[in-house]
mmCIF file of C-alpha atoms in Angstrom:
data_model
loop_
_atom_site.group_PDB
_atom_site.id
_atom_site.type_symbol
_atom_site.label_atom_id
_atom_site.label_comp_id
_atom_site.label_asym_id
_atom_site.label_seq_id
_atom_site.Cartn_x
_atom_site.Cartn_y
_atom_site.Cartn_z
ATOM 1 C CA MET N 106 -43.152 -31.532 21.037
ATOM 2 C CA LYS N 107 -42.872 -28.239 19.227
ATOM 3 C CA ALA N 108 -41.150 -26.679 22.254
ATOM 4 C CA ILE N 109 -38.696 -29.668 22.444
ATOM 5 C CA ARG N 110 -37.775 -29.414 18.746
ATOM 6 C CA LYS N 111 -37.268 -25.587 19.122
ATOM 7 C CA ALA N 112 -35.031 -26.184 22.166
ATOM 8 C CA LYS N 113 -32.944 -28.726 20.117
ATOM 9 C CA VAL N 114 -32.520 -26.346 17.173
ATOM 10 C CA THR N 115 -31.499 -23.505 19.564
ATOM 11 C CA TYR N 116 -28.959 -25.843 21.299
ATOM 12 C CA ALA N 117 -27.606 -26.929 17.994
ATOM 13 C CA ILE N 118 -27.033 -23.243 16.838
ATOM 14 C CA LEU N 119 -25.416 -22.438 20.192
ATOM 15 C CA PHE N 120 -23.078 -25.413 19.867
ATOM 16 C CA LEU N 121 -22.021 -24.477 16.336
ATOM 17 C CA VAL N 122 -21.297 -20.852 17.379
ATOM 18 C CA ALA N 123 -19.214 -22.067 20.386
ATOM 19 C CA LEU N 124 -17.324 -24.529 18.192
ATOM 20 C CA VAL N 125 -16.442 -21.737 15.712
ATOM 21 C CA LEU N 126 -15.300 -19.426 18.487
ATOM 22 C CA PHE N 127 -13.159 -22.221 19.930
ATOM 23 C CA LEU N 128 -11.441 -22.966 16.706
ATOM 24 C CA ALA N 129 -10.895 -19.387 16.021
ATOM 25 C CA GLU N 130 -9.118 -18.894 19.340
ATOM 26 C CA LYS N 131 -7.324 -22.256 19.475
ATOM 27 C CA PRO N 132 -3.696 -21.617 20.295
ATOM 28 C CA GLY N 133 -1.240 -22.009 17.456
ATOM 29 C CA THR N 134 -3.790 -21.508 14.789
ATOM 30 C CA VAL N 135 -2.995 -18.677 12.248
ATOM 31 C CA THR N 136 -6.062 -17.035 10.890
ATOM 32 C CA TYR N 137 -6.226 -14.271 8.428
ATOM 33 C CA ALA N 138 -8.904 -11.604 8.071
ATOM 34 C CA ALA N 139 -9.377 -8.385 6.000
ATOM 35 C CA SER N 140 -11.093 -5.360 7.009
ATOM 36 C CA LYS N 141 -14.782 -5.046 5.953
ATOM 37 C CA LYS N 142 -14.080 -1.711 4.348
ATOM 38 C CA ASN N 143 -11.684 -1.088 1.555
ATOM 39 C CA GLY N 144 -9.372 1.848 1.790
ATOM 40 C CA LEU N 145 -5.784 3.089 1.867
ATOM 41 C CA LYS N 146 -5.639 2.861 5.635
ATOM 42 C CA ASN N 147 -6.365 -0.861 5.614
ATOM 43 C CA TYR N 148 -3.365 -1.642 3.493
ATOM 44 C CA LYS N 149 0.142 -1.511 5.090
ATOM 45 C CA THR N 150 3.547 -1.329 3.356
ATOM 46 C CA ILE N 151 5.789 -4.204 4.555
ATOM 47 C CA THR N 152 9.674 -4.002 4.119
ATOM 48 C CA VAL N 153 12.614 -5.672 5.698
ATOM 49 C CA GLU N 154 13.078 -2.652 7.953
ATOM 50 C CA LYS N 155 9.405 -2.174 8.733
ATOM 51 C CA SER N 156 6.950 -4.803 10.076
ATOM 52 C CA GLN N 157 3.203 -4.177 10.347
ATOM 53 C CA LYS N 158 0.476 -5.422 12.644
ATOM 54 C CA ILE N 159 -2.902 -6.077 11.075
ATOM 55 C CA LYS N 160 -5.710 -7.434 13.349
ATOM 56 C CA GLY N 161 -3.209 -9.108 15.708
ATOM 57 C CA MET N 162 -1.024 -10.568 12.971
ATOM 58 C CA VAL N 163 2.476 -9.317 12.482
ATOM 59 C CA TYR N 164 3.604 -9.189 8.921
ATOM 60 C CA SER N 165 7.295 -8.904 8.119
ATOM 61 C CA MET N 166 9.792 -9.530 5.219
ATOM 62 C CA GLU N 167 13.156 -11.355 5.297
ATOM 63 C CA LYS N 168 15.940 -11.329 2.769
ATOM 64 C CA ASN N 169 15.875 -14.652 0.733
ATOM 65 C CA GLY N 170 18.903 -14.828 -1.634
ATOM 66 C CA ASP N 171 18.468 -12.099 -4.221
ATOM 67 C CA GLY N 172 14.754 -11.558 -3.286
ATOM 68 C CA TYR N 173 12.509 -11.656 -0.177
ATOM 69 C CA THR N 174 10.131 -13.780 1.836
ATOM 70 C CA VAL N 175 7.002 -12.596 3.598
ATOM 71 C CA ILE N 176 6.160 -13.977 7.045
ATOM 72 C CA ALA N 177 3.128 -13.667 9.357
ATOM 73 C CA ALA N 178 3.208 -14.370 12.977
ATOM 74 C CA LYS N 179 0.685 -14.481 15.844
ATOM 75 C CA ASN N 180 0.870 -15.790 19.392
ATOM 76 C CA GLY N 181 4.225 -17.355 18.737
ATOM 77 C CA ASP N 182 2.972 -19.240 15.508
ATOM 78 C CA GLN N 183 4.890 -18.169 12.513
ATOM 79 C CA LYS N 184 4.024 -19.009 8.860
ATOM 80 C CA THR N 185 5.546 -18.154 5.520
ATOM 81 C CA ILE N 186 2.808 -16.605 3.376
ATOM 82 C CA LEU N 187 4.806 -15.690 0.401
ATOM 83 C CA SER N 188 7.952 -17.759 -0.244
ATOM 84 C CA TYR N 189 9.621 -15.401 -2.669
ATOM 85 C CA CYS N 190 9.289 -11.984 -4.391
ATOM 86 C CA ASP N 191 11.681 -9.532 -6.007
ATOM 87 C CA SER N 192 10.053 -6.318 -4.861
ATOM 88 C CA PRO N 193 11.706 -4.850 -1.619
ATOM 89 C CA ALA N 194 8.291 -4.018 -0.364
ATOM 90 C CA VAL N 195 4.759 -5.458 -0.513
ATOM 91 C CA THR N 196 1.346 -4.175 0.618
ATOM 92 C CA THR N 197 -1.279 -6.145 2.402
ATOM 93 C CA ASN N 198 -4.560 -5.842 4.299
ATOM 94 C CA GLY N 199 -4.304 -9.288 5.948
ATOM 95 C CA LYS N 200 -6.172 -11.021 3.095
ATOM 96 C CA TYR N 201 -4.439 -9.934 -0.185
ATOM 97 C CA VAL N 202 -0.788 -9.325 -0.740
ATOM 98 C CA TYR N 203 0.458 -7.334 -3.732
ATOM 99 C CA TYR N 204 4.104 -8.141 -4.725
ATOM 100 C CA ALA N 205 6.272 -8.136 -7.797
ATOM 101 C CA THR N 206 8.670 -10.550 -9.534
ATOM 102 C CA GLY N 207 11.127 -10.095 -12.385
ATOM 103 C CA GLU N 208 14.064 -11.526 -14.342
ATOM 104 C CA PHE N 209 17.283 -10.124 -13.271
ATOM 105 C CA GLN N 210 19.321 -8.813 -16.230
ATOM 106 C CA MET N 211 22.321 -6.850 -14.904
ATOM 107 C CA MET N 212 23.615 -4.482 -12.210
ATOM 108 C CA SER N 213 24.440 -0.902 -13.226
ATOM 109 C CA ASN N 214 23.674 1.836 -10.569
ATOM 110 C CA TYR N 215 20.569 -0.237 -9.626
ATOM 111 C CA PRO N 216 19.545 -3.825 -10.400
ATOM 112 C CA ILE N 217 17.757 -4.126 -13.793
ATOM 113 C CA TYR N 218 14.988 -6.525 -14.387
ATOM 114 C CA SER N 219 12.890 -7.636 -17.416
ATOM 115 C CA ASN N 220 9.480 -9.241 -17.473
ATOM 116 C CA VAL N 221 8.403 -7.535 -14.254
ATOM 117 C CA LYS N 222 4.981 -8.851 -13.067
ATOM 118 C CA ILE N 223 2.785 -7.617 -10.168
ATOM 119 C CA TYR N 224 0.600 -10.104 -8.595
ATOM 120 C CA GLN N 225 -2.450 -10.116 -6.279
ATOM 121 C CA TYR N 226 -2.026 -12.970 -3.792
ATOM 122 C CA ASN N 227 -4.897 -14.371 -1.645
ATOM 123 C CA ILE N 228 -3.452 -15.523 1.671
ATOM 124 C CA ASN N 229 -6.454 -17.688 2.606
ATOM 125 C CA THR N 230 -6.852 -19.516 -0.725
ATOM 126 C CA GLN N 231 -3.285 -19.209 -1.788
ATOM 127 C CA LYS N 232 -4.376 -18.228 -5.180
ATOM 128 C CA GLN N 233 -2.881 -15.449 -7.192
ATOM 129 C CA LYS N 234 -3.483 -13.420 -10.340
ATOM 130 C CA LYS N 235 -1.354 -11.297 -12.440
ATOM 131 C CA ILE N 236 -2.524 -7.660 -12.603
ATOM 132 C CA MET N 237 0.373 -6.131 -14.579
ATOM 133 C CA GLN N 238 3.206 -7.140 -16.717
ATOM 134 C CA ARG N 239 6.156 -4.939 -18.078
ATOM 135 C CA LYS N 240 8.294 -6.955 -20.563
ATOM 136 C CA ASP N 241 11.026 -4.386 -21.281
ATOM 137 C CA ALA N 242 14.086 -3.992 -19.006
ATOM 138 C CA GLY N 243 14.122 -1.520 -16.198
ATOM 139 C CA LEU N 244 14.027 -0.964 -12.454
ATOM 140 C CA MET N 245 12.068 -3.323 -10.207
ATOM 141 C CA MET N 246 8.438 -2.044 -9.700
ATOM 142 C CA VAL N 247 7.236 -1.949 -6.110
ATOM 143 C CA PRO N 248 3.565 -2.154 -5.138
ATOM 144 C CA PHE N 249 3.550 -0.179 -1.897
ATOM 145 C CA ALA N 250 -0.082 0.792 -1.289
ATOM 146 C CA SER N 251 -3.642 -0.195 -2.282
ATOM 147 C CA ASP N 252 -7.225 0.781 -1.501
ATOM 148 C CA GLY N 253 -8.817 -2.546 -2.466
ATOM 149 C CA THR N 254 -9.324 -1.586 -6.095
ATOM 150 C CA TYR N 255 -6.262 0.441 -7.206
ATOM 151 C CA VAL N 256 -2.727 -0.597 -6.455
ATOM 152 C CA TYR N 257 0.013 2.143 -6.213
ATOM 153 C CA ALA N 258 3.394 1.096 -7.444
ATOM 154 C CA GLY N 259 6.682 2.803 -8.381
ATOM 155 C CA ASN N 260 10.188 2.107 -9.322
ATOM 156 C CA ALA N 261 12.636 0.957 -6.689
ATOM 157 C CA THR N 262 15.348 3.581 -5.805
ATOM 158 C CA GLN N 263 18.350 3.624 -3.525
ATOM 159 C CA TYR N 264 16.291 5.668 -1.036
ATOM 160 C CA GLY N 265 14.191 2.688 0.009
ATOM 161 C CA SER N 266 10.775 4.326 0.918
ATOM 162 C CA VAL N 267 10.935 6.602 -2.078
ATOM 163 C CA TYR N 268 9.666 5.265 -5.424
ATOM 164 C CA GLY N 269 9.874 6.738 -8.875
ATOM 165 C CA ASN N 270 7.497 7.000 -11.714
ATOM 166 C CA LEU N 271 4.201 6.457 -9.810
ATOM 167 C CA THR N 272 1.851 3.953 -11.551
ATOM 168 C CA VAL N 273 -1.742 3.213 -10.537
ATOM 169 C CA ILE N 274 -3.043 -0.191 -11.423
ATOM 170 C CA ASN N 275 -6.692 -1.246 -11.519
ATOM 171 C CA ALA N 276 -6.425 -4.690 -9.926
ATOM 172 C CA LYS N 277 -9.866 -5.832 -11.270
ATOM 173 C CA LYS N 278 -9.611 -4.517 -14.804
ATOM 174 C CA LYS N 279 -5.797 -4.928 -14.978
ATOM 175 C CA THR N 280 -5.328 -1.424 -16.549
ATOM 176 C CA LYS N 281 -2.847 1.115 -15.474
ATOM 177 C CA VAL N 282 -2.253 4.860 -15.478
ATOM 178 C CA THR N 283 1.315 6.265 -15.251
ATOM 179 C CA VAL N 284 1.375 9.419 -13.187
ATOM 180 C CA GLY N 285 5.180 9.617 -13.458
ATOM 181 C CA CYS N 286 6.026 11.534 -10.247
ATOM 182 C CA ASP N 287 8.152 10.421 -7.239
ATOM 183 C CA VAL N 288 6.228 9.247 -4.256
ATOM 184 C CA SER N 289 6.846 8.052 -0.689
ATOM 185 C CA LYS N 290 3.221 8.219 0.602
ATOM 186 C CA VAL N 291 -0.307 8.290 -0.733
ATOM 187 C CA GLN N 292 -3.242 9.211 1.407
ATOM 188 C CA LYS N 293 -7.022 9.765 0.832
ATOM 189 C CA VAL N 294 -8.224 13.408 0.887
ATOM 190 C CA LYS N 295 -11.987 13.587 0.338
ATOM 191 C CA ASN N 296 -12.405 11.952 -3.098
ATOM 192 C CA LYS N 297 -8.876 12.489 -4.124
ATOM 193 C CA VAL N 298 -5.417 10.988 -3.332
ATOM 194 C CA LEU N 299 -2.606 13.106 -2.024
ATOM 195 C CA VAL N 300 0.862 12.008 -3.306
ATOM 196 C CA SER N 301 3.871 13.189 -1.387
ATOM 197 C CA ALA N 302 7.509 12.374 -1.511
ATOM 198 C CA THR N 303 8.801 13.901 1.706
ATOM 199 C CA ASP N 304 11.599 11.228 2.223
ATOM 200 C CA ALA N 305 15.002 12.067 0.560
ATOM 201 C CA PRO N 306 15.198 13.088 -2.088
ATOM 202 C CA HIS N 307 12.026 15.107 -1.854
ATOM 203 C CA GLY N 308 9.541 15.431 -4.704
ATOM 204 C CA ALA N 309 6.681 17.788 -5.497
ATOM 205 C CA LEU N 310 3.154 17.463 -4.090
ATOM 206 C CA TYR N 311 0.202 16.195 -6.239
ATOM 207 C CA LEU N 312 -3.505 15.535 -5.965
ATOM 208 C CA ILE N 313 -4.773 12.720 -8.294
ATOM 209 C CA ASN N 314 -8.027 10.766 -8.810
ATOM 210 C CA PRO N 315 -7.871 7.356 -7.067
ATOM 211 C CA ASN N 316 -7.319 5.854 -10.584
ATOM 212 C CA GLY N 317 -4.322 7.964 -11.157
ATOM 213 C CA LYS N 318 -5.853 10.411 -13.721
ATOM 214 C CA LYS N 319 -6.108 14.251 -13.582
ATOM 215 C CA ALA N 320 -2.907 14.791 -11.601
ATOM 216 C CA LYS N 321 -2.733 18.276 -10.177
ATOM 217 C CA LYS N 322 0.625 19.706 -8.930
ATOM 218 C CA LEU N 323 0.184 21.683 -5.767
ATOM 219 C CA SER N 324 3.709 22.885 -5.135
ATOM 220 C CA GLU N 325 6.218 25.001 -7.097
ATOM 221 C CA GLU N 326 9.252 23.331 -5.385
ATOM 222 C CA ASN N 327 9.905 19.991 -3.690
ATOM 223 C CA VAL N 328 7.949 19.496 -0.473
ATOM 224 C CA VAL N 329 9.705 18.331 2.804
ATOM 225 C CA LYS N 330 6.671 18.385 5.255
ATOM 226 C CA VAL N 331 2.970 17.648 4.640
ATOM 227 C CA LYS N 332 0.051 17.562 7.005
ATOM 228 C CA VAL N 333 -3.708 17.402 6.328
ATOM 229 C CA LYS N 334 -5.704 19.127 9.095
ATOM 230 C CA GLY N 335 -9.331 20.322 9.035
ATOM 231 C CA LYS N 336 -10.133 21.941 5.735
ATOM 232 C CA TYR N 337 -6.607 22.455 4.562
ATOM 233 C CA ILE N 338 -3.432 20.702 3.302
ATOM 234 C CA TYR N 339 -0.394 22.258 4.975
ATOM 235 C CA PHE N 340 3.002 21.797 3.392
ATOM 236 C CA THR N 341 6.599 23.167 3.486
ATOM 237 C CA GLU N 342 8.352 23.746 0.165
ATOM 238 C CA ALA N 343 12.104 23.787 -0.039
ATOM 239 C CA THR N 344 14.736 24.774 -2.652
ATOM 240 C CA LEU N 345 18.071 23.098 -3.377
ATOM 241 C CA SER N 346 19.642 26.181 -1.731
ATOM 242 C CA LEU N 347 17.937 25.180 1.545
ATOM 243 C CA GLN N 348 15.356 28.097 1.462
ATOM 244 C CA SER N 349 11.863 27.094 2.596
ATOM 245 C CA ARG N 350 8.354 28.473 2.912
ATOM 246 C CA GLU N 351 5.212 27.201 4.551
ATOM 247 C CA CYS N 352 1.991 27.063 2.517
ATOM 248 C CA ARG N 353 -1.529 25.756 2.685
ATOM 249 C CA CYS N 354 -4.385 25.049 0.241
ATOM 250 C CA ASP N 355 -7.882 23.736 0.326
ATOM 251 C CA LEU N 356 -8.430 19.993 0.272
ATOM 252 C CA ASN N 357 -9.312 20.201 -3.394
ATOM 253 C CA GLY N 358 -5.953 21.769 -4.126
ATOM 254 C CA LYS N 359 -7.244 25.331 -4.790
ATOM 255 C CA ASN N 360 -6.649 28.685 -3.024
ATOM 256 C CA LYS N 361 -3.037 28.183 -2.181
ATOM 257 C CA LYS N 362 -1.756 30.580 0.407
ATOM 258 C CA VAL N 363 1.858 31.393 1.685
ATOM 259 C CA LEU N 364 1.796 31.358 5.448
ATOM 260 C CA LYS N 365 5.492 32.050 5.962
ATOM 261 C CA ASP N 366 7.500 33.259 2.968
ATOM 262 C CA TRP N 367 10.916 32.203 1.900
ATOM 263 C CA LYS N 368 13.566 32.265 4.627
#
């Protein structure tokens, strides 16, 4: 009898596992999954110009009136996961989406918004929480990267992938640190975050703590190329007169060395 009961339990478990696998692979079903490990590499920046694929799901943005819509597609099945946002970019890891909204005020050189809010949106539960609010009028803030705890945002500019006045938001504590530099990319370097702005117009190179504190400027001029390889950060500085030089420093920002001087 014990053997029979054990066999029945085993069969029931195998049946449930098979059922779960069947539902997960059922054609036309959109499923969402986040990486088990948090990190900057797990979050992708989505814009109208650039879609991203995360665990088989393709995320894209479409223009929607004065704002944008975020869409996910898999195996021919398409679903709107965020019906409207004002930020021209969002960042997602397939489970959470960080986006911004605001109240349009006027058009000068750039659109000006007041009451700008940045939200964390859970794709699975469709619940959201506000992690930052700026009531005064200014440029739209764009959350373009995250590591699961900190959200990296900056002011929208005419250069698209370049953001001004870098701000780091703690999504759990809802606090923020203003770094203030231009940025087009953030990447993890050991226990620090490397901040570069190599897209036009170029900005200086910085190392910051993940929370945005203790910013260390690595370059004397704006930087047009950056590469992290082995024990060093390699970068090319350039002046407005188009002179350039190649440099490197340790991963902690120390021991800067000129490899090829100004030319």
